[in-house]
């Protein structure tokens, strides 16, 4: 069977829009594989910090990305060089660092093969910024989720507070806007909807609403 026969649903969109929650739910319900591509950029950022490599040293950062020793555990844990780092890569600082290394074209190139390797039967939910435009342009269904920066900041605030983080909503709005700006304006694979993506504004929708919409779109697409 050729790769293109393996069904793929791409879920792209800006930070804090709920891609991770929806993607995990879809993967669980369809019993498909799940690519959390943002985690790979977050891990690259973390590896730079741990190894004291500056983001400006683009060749070194790309080499690090290429050689990351990562394990995604079925339990949801993520091991980097054998150590559990999931909580470490979910902070706002880690998200910002991810956005910085993600703007380096050589890093995106270095992570390409690793992302494509997730395409395995029975299917794949691919979550990120450029899943439908660059990594899986032949996807069965492409979804692009949106919501206002204020709404996304509120959601992220709730998540972070629940996890015991001490954050201010106003700071999150600014951070989300800065990250959008960087992700949308970089030269290599900027954040944008694929021409054939279905755009869903999630501002007024529950997780269940979005999930049901995506499933309906998928059923109509096969
Ligand atoms: O989805 P996330 O918040 O975990 O992503 C963190 C950063 O990684 C995001 O600000 C931009 C970058 N990213 C990317 O450039 N391309 C992807 N496919 C996924 C994430």
CSV table of C-alpha atoms and ligand atoms in Angstrom, one decimal:
chain,number,residue,atom,x,y,z
A,1,UNK,CA,0.0,0.0,0.0
A,2,UNK,CA,1.4,3.4,-0.9
A,3,UNK,CA,1.7,6.1,1.8
A,4,UNK,CA,-1.1,8.1,0.2
A,5,UNK,CA,-3.5,5.3,0.9
A,6,UNK,CA,-3.1,5.7,4.6
A,7,UNK,CA,-5.8,8.1,5.8
A,8,UNK,CA,-4.5,11.4,7.4
A,9,UNK,CA,-6.5,14.1,9.1
A,10,UNK,CA,-4.4,17.3,9.5
A,11,UNK,CA,-5.4,19.7,12.3
A,12,UNK,CA,-3.6,23.0,12.0
A,13,UNK,CA,-4.0,26.3,13.6
A,14,UNK,CA,-2.5,28.9,16.0
A,15,UNK,CA,-1.4,28.2,19.6
A,16,UNK,CA,-4.1,27.7,22.2
A,17,UNK,CA,-6.9,26.9,19.8
A,18,UNK,CA,-7.5,23.4,21.1
A,19,UNK,CA,-5.6,21.4,18.4
A,20,UNK,CA,-4.0,19.1,21.0
A,21,UNK,CA,-7.3,18.3,22.8
A,22,UNK,CA,-9.2,17.7,19.6
A,23,UNK,CA,-6.4,15.7,17.9
A,24,UNK,CA,-5.9,13.4,20.9
A,25,UNK,CA,-9.7,12.8,21.1
A,26,UNK,CA,-9.8,12.0,17.4
A,27,UNK,CA,-6.8,9.7,17.6
A,28,UNK,CA,-8.3,7.9,20.6
A,29,UNK,CA,-11.8,7.5,19.0
A,30,UNK,CA,-10.5,6.4,15.6
A,31,UNK,CA,-7.7,4.4,17.1
A,32,UNK,CA,-5.2,6.1,14.9
A,33,UNK,CA,-1.7,7.3,15.4
A,34,UNK,CA,-1.1,10.8,16.6
A,35,UNK,CA,1.7,13.2,15.6
A,36,UNK,CA,2.1,16.1,18.0
A,37,UNK,CA,4.5,18.0,15.8
A,38,UNK,CA,4.6,21.0,18.2
A,39,UNK,CA,6.2,18.6,20.8
A,40,UNK,CA,9.2,18.1,18.4
A,41,UNK,CA,9.8,21.8,18.2
A,42,UNK,CA,9.4,22.1,22.0
A,43,UNK,CA,11.8,19.3,22.5
A,44,UNK,CA,14.4,20.9,20.2
A,45,UNK,CA,14.0,24.2,22.2
A,46,UNK,CA,14.5,22.3,25.4
A,47,UNK,CA,17.5,20.4,24.1
A,48,UNK,CA,19.1,23.7,23.2
A,49,UNK,CA,18.6,25.1,26.7
A,50,UNK,CA,19.9,21.9,28.3
A,51,UNK,CA,23.0,21.8,26.1
A,52,UNK,CA,23.5,25.6,26.3
A,53,UNK,CA,23.2,26.0,22.5
A,54,UNK,CA,22.1,29.5,21.4
A,55,UNK,CA,19.1,29.7,19.0
A,56,UNK,CA,21.3,31.9,16.8
A,57,UNK,CA,23.6,28.9,16.1
A,58,UNK,CA,21.2,27.6,13.5
A,59,UNK,CA,23.4,24.8,12.2
A,60,UNK,CA,24.0,23.4,15.7
A,61,UNK,CA,20.3,23.7,16.5
A,62,UNK,CA,19.4,21.8,13.3
A,63,UNK,CA,21.9,19.1,14.1
A,64,UNK,CA,20.3,18.8,17.6
A,65,UNK,CA,16.9,18.5,16.0
A,66,UNK,CA,18.0,15.8,13.6
A,67,UNK,CA,19.6,13.7,16.4
A,68,UNK,CA,16.9,14.1,19.1
A,69,UNK,CA,16.5,10.8,21.0
A,70,UNK,CA,12.8,10.9,21.7
A,71,UNK,CA,10.2,8.4,22.8
A,72,UNK,CA,6.5,9.2,22.9
A,73,UNK,CA,5.0,6.9,25.5
A,74,UNK,CA,1.5,5.4,25.1
A,75,UNK,CA,0.8,6.9,28.6
A,76,UNK,CA,1.3,10.4,27.2
A,77,UNK,CA,4.8,10.8,28.7
A,78,UNK,CA,7.7,12.0,26.5
A,79,UNK,CA,11.3,10.9,27.0
A,80,UNK,CA,14.2,13.0,25.8
A,81,UNK,CA,17.5,11.1,26.1
A,82,UNK,CA,15.6,8.7,28.4
A,83,UNK,CA,14.3,11.3,30.8
A,84,UNK,CA,10.7,12.3,31.3
A,85,UNK,CA,10.3,15.9,30.0
A,86,UNK,CA,6.6,16.2,29.2
A,87,UNK,CA,5.8,18.8,32.0
A,88,UNK,CA,9.0,20.7,31.1
A,89,UNK,CA,8.0,21.2,27.4
A,90,UNK,CA,4.5,22.4,28.2
A,91,UNK,CA,5.4,25.7,29.8
A,92,UNK,CA,4.9,29.1,28.1
A,93,UNK,CA,8.7,29.6,28.0
A,94,UNK,CA,9.1,26.2,26.2
A,95,UNK,CA,6.3,27.2,23.8
A,96,UNK,CA,8.1,30.5,23.0
A,97,UNK,CA,11.5,28.7,22.6
A,98,UNK,CA,9.7,26.2,20.2
A,99,UNK,CA,8.4,29.1,18.1
A,100,UNK,CA,11.9,30.5,17.8
A,101,UNK,CA,13.6,27.3,16.8
A,102,UNK,CA,10.7,26.5,14.4
A,103,UNK,CA,11.5,29.7,12.5
A,104,UNK,CA,14.9,28.2,11.4
A,105,UNK,CA,14.4,26.5,8.0
A,106,UNK,CA,17.2,24.0,8.7
A,107,UNK,CA,15.4,22.9,11.8
A,108,UNK,CA,12.1,22.3,9.9
A,109,UNK,CA,14.1,20.4,7.3
A,110,UNK,CA,15.8,18.3,10.0
A,111,UNK,CA,12.4,17.3,11.5
A,112,UNK,CA,10.7,16.5,8.2
A,113,UNK,CA,11.5,12.8,8.0
A,114,UNK,CA,10.7,12.2,11.6
A,115,UNK,CA,7.2,13.6,11.1
A,116,UNK,CA,6.5,11.7,7.9
A,117,UNK,CA,7.5,8.5,9.7
A,118,UNK,CA,4.3,8.8,11.8
A,119,UNK,CA,2.3,7.9,8.8
A,120,UNK,CA,1.3,4.4,9.7
A,121,UNK,CA,-1.8,2.3,9.4
A,122,UNK,CA,-4.6,2.4,10.3
A,123,UNK,CA,-4.4,6.2,10.0
A,124,UNK,CA,-2.9,9.4,11.4
A,125,UNK,CA,-4.0,12.6,13.1
A,126,UNK,CA,-1.4,15.2,12.4
A,127,UNK,CA,-1.4,18.2,14.7
A,128,UNK,CA,0.6,21.4,14.0
A,129,UNK,CA,1.0,24.5,11.9
A,130,UNK,CA,2.0,23.1,8.5
A,131,UNK,CA,0.6,19.6,8.5
A,132,UNK,CA,-1.8,20.4,5.6
A,133,UNK,CA,0.5,22.7,3.7
A,134,UNK,CA,3.9,21.1,3.9
A,135,UNK,CA,4.1,17.7,5.7
A,136,UNK,CA,1.0,15.9,4.5
A,137,UNK,CA,-0.3,17.9,1.4
A,138,UNK,CA,-2.1,14.8,0.2
A,139,UNK,CA,-4.1,14.4,3.5
A,140,UNK,CA,-7.6,12.9,3.3
A,141,UNK,CA,-9.0,15.8,5.3
A,142,UNK,CA,-7.5,19.1,6.3
A,143,UNK,CA,-8.9,21.1,9.1
A,144,UNK,CA,-7.7,24.6,10.2
A,145,UNK,CA,-8.9,25.7,13.7
A,146,UNK,CA,-9.2,29.4,14.6
A,147,UNK,CA,-10.3,31.5,17.6
A,148,UNK,CA,-9.5,35.0,18.6
A,149,UNK,CA,-6.3,35.7,20.6
A,150,UNK,CA,-8.4,36.7,23.6
A,151,UNK,CA,-10.4,33.5,23.6
A,152,UNK,CA,-7.2,31.4,23.1
A,153,UNK,CA,-5.5,33.2,26.0
A,154,UNK,CA,-8.5,32.5,28.2
A,155,UNK,CA,-8.4,28.8,27.4
A,156,UNK,CA,-4.6,28.6,28.0
A,157,UNK,CA,-5.0,30.6,31.2
A,158,UNK,CA,-7.5,28.0,32.5
A,159,UNK,CA,-5.3,25.1,31.5
A,160,UNK,CA,-2.2,26.6,33.2
A,161,UNK,CA,-4.0,27.6,36.4
A,162,UNK,CA,-5.5,24.1,36.7
A,163,UNK,CA,-1.9,22.8,36.4
A,164,UNK,CA,-0.9,25.1,39.3
A,165,UNK,CA,1.0,27.7,37.2
A,166,UNK,CA,1.0,31.3,38.3
A,167,UNK,CA,0.2,33.3,35.2
A,168,UNK,CA,-1.5,36.6,34.3
A,169,UNK,CA,-4.2,36.6,31.6
A,170,UNK,CA,-2.9,39.9,30.1
A,171,UNK,CA,0.6,38.5,29.7
A,172,UNK,CA,-0.8,35.4,27.9
A,173,UNK,CA,-2.7,37.6,25.4
A,174,UNK,CA,0.5,39.4,24.6
A,175,UNK,CA,2.5,36.2,24.4
A,176,UNK,CA,-0.1,34.6,22.1
A,177,UNK,CA,-0.1,37.6,19.8
A,178,UNK,CA,3.7,37.6,19.6
A,179,UNK,CA,3.8,33.9,18.9
A,180,UNK,CA,1.1,34.2,16.2
A,181,UNK,CA,3.1,37.0,14.6
A,182,UNK,CA,6.3,34.9,14.5
A,183,UNK,CA,4.6,31.7,13.4
A,184,UNK,CA,2.7,33.5,10.6
A,185,UNK,CA,5.5,35.6,9.3
A,186,UNK,CA,8.4,33.2,9.1
A,187,UNK,CA,9.7,32.4,5.7
A,188,UNK,CA,9.7,28.6,6.0
A,189,UNK,CA,6.3,26.9,6.2
A,190,UNK,CA,4.5,29.8,7.9
A,191,UNK,CA,1.3,29.2,9.8
A,192,UNK,CA,-1.5,29.4,7.3
A,193,UNK,CA,-4.5,27.3,6.2
A,194,UNK,CA,-4.0,25.0,3.2
A,195,UNK,CA,-6.2,26.1,0.2
A,196,UNK,CA,-8.3,23.0,0.6
A,197,UNK,CA,-8.6,23.1,4.4
A,198,UNK,CA,-11.9,23.4,6.2
A,199,UNK,CA,-11.7,26.4,8.5
A,200,UNK,CA,-13.5,26.0,11.8
A,201,UNK,CA,-13.9,29.0,14.1
A,202,UNK,CA,-14.0,27.4,17.6
A,203,UNK,CA,-14.6,30.6,19.6
A,204,UNK,CA,-18.2,29.7,20.3
A,205,UNK,CA,-17.9,25.9,20.1
A,206,UNK,CA,-17.3,23.2,22.7
A,207,UNK,CA,-14.7,20.5,22.3
A,208,UNK,CA,-17.5,18.1,21.6
A,209,UNK,CA,-18.9,20.4,18.9
A,210,UNK,CA,-15.5,20.6,17.1
A,211,UNK,CA,-14.9,16.9,17.4
A,212,UNK,CA,-18.3,16.1,15.9
A,213,UNK,CA,-17.8,18.6,13.0
A,214,UNK,CA,-14.4,17.0,12.2
A,215,UNK,CA,-15.8,13.5,12.2
A,216,UNK,CA,-18.7,14.6,10.0
A,217,UNK,CA,-16.3,16.2,7.6
A,218,UNK,CA,-14.1,13.0,7.5
A,219,UNK,CA,-17.1,10.8,6.8
A,220,UNK,CA,-18.1,13.1,4.0
A,221,UNK,CA,-14.6,13.0,2.6
A,222,UNK,CA,-14.3,9.2,2.1
B,1,LIG,O1,1.5,23.5,19.0
B,1,LIG,P1,2.5,23.9,20.0
B,1,LIG,O2,2.0,25.1,20.8
B,1,LIG,O3,3.0,22.8,20.8
B,1,LIG,O4,3.7,24.5,19.1
B,1,LIG,C1,4.8,25.1,19.7
B,1,LIG,C2,5.5,26.0,18.6
B,1,LIG,O5,6.1,25.1,17.6
B,1,LIG,C3,4.6,26.9,17.8
B,1,LIG,O6,4.6,28.2,18.4
B,1,LIG,C4,5.2,26.9,16.4
B,1,LIG,C5,6.0,25.7,16.3
B,1,LIG,N1,5.4,24.7,15.5
B,1,LIG,C6,5.6,24.8,14.1
B,1,LIG,O7,6.3,25.8,13.7
B,1,LIG,N2,5.2,23.9,13.2
B,1,LIG,C7,4.4,22.8,13.7
B,1,LIG,N3,4.0,21.9,12.8
B,1,LIG,C8,4.1,22.7,15.1
B,1,LIG,C9,4.6,23.7,15.9
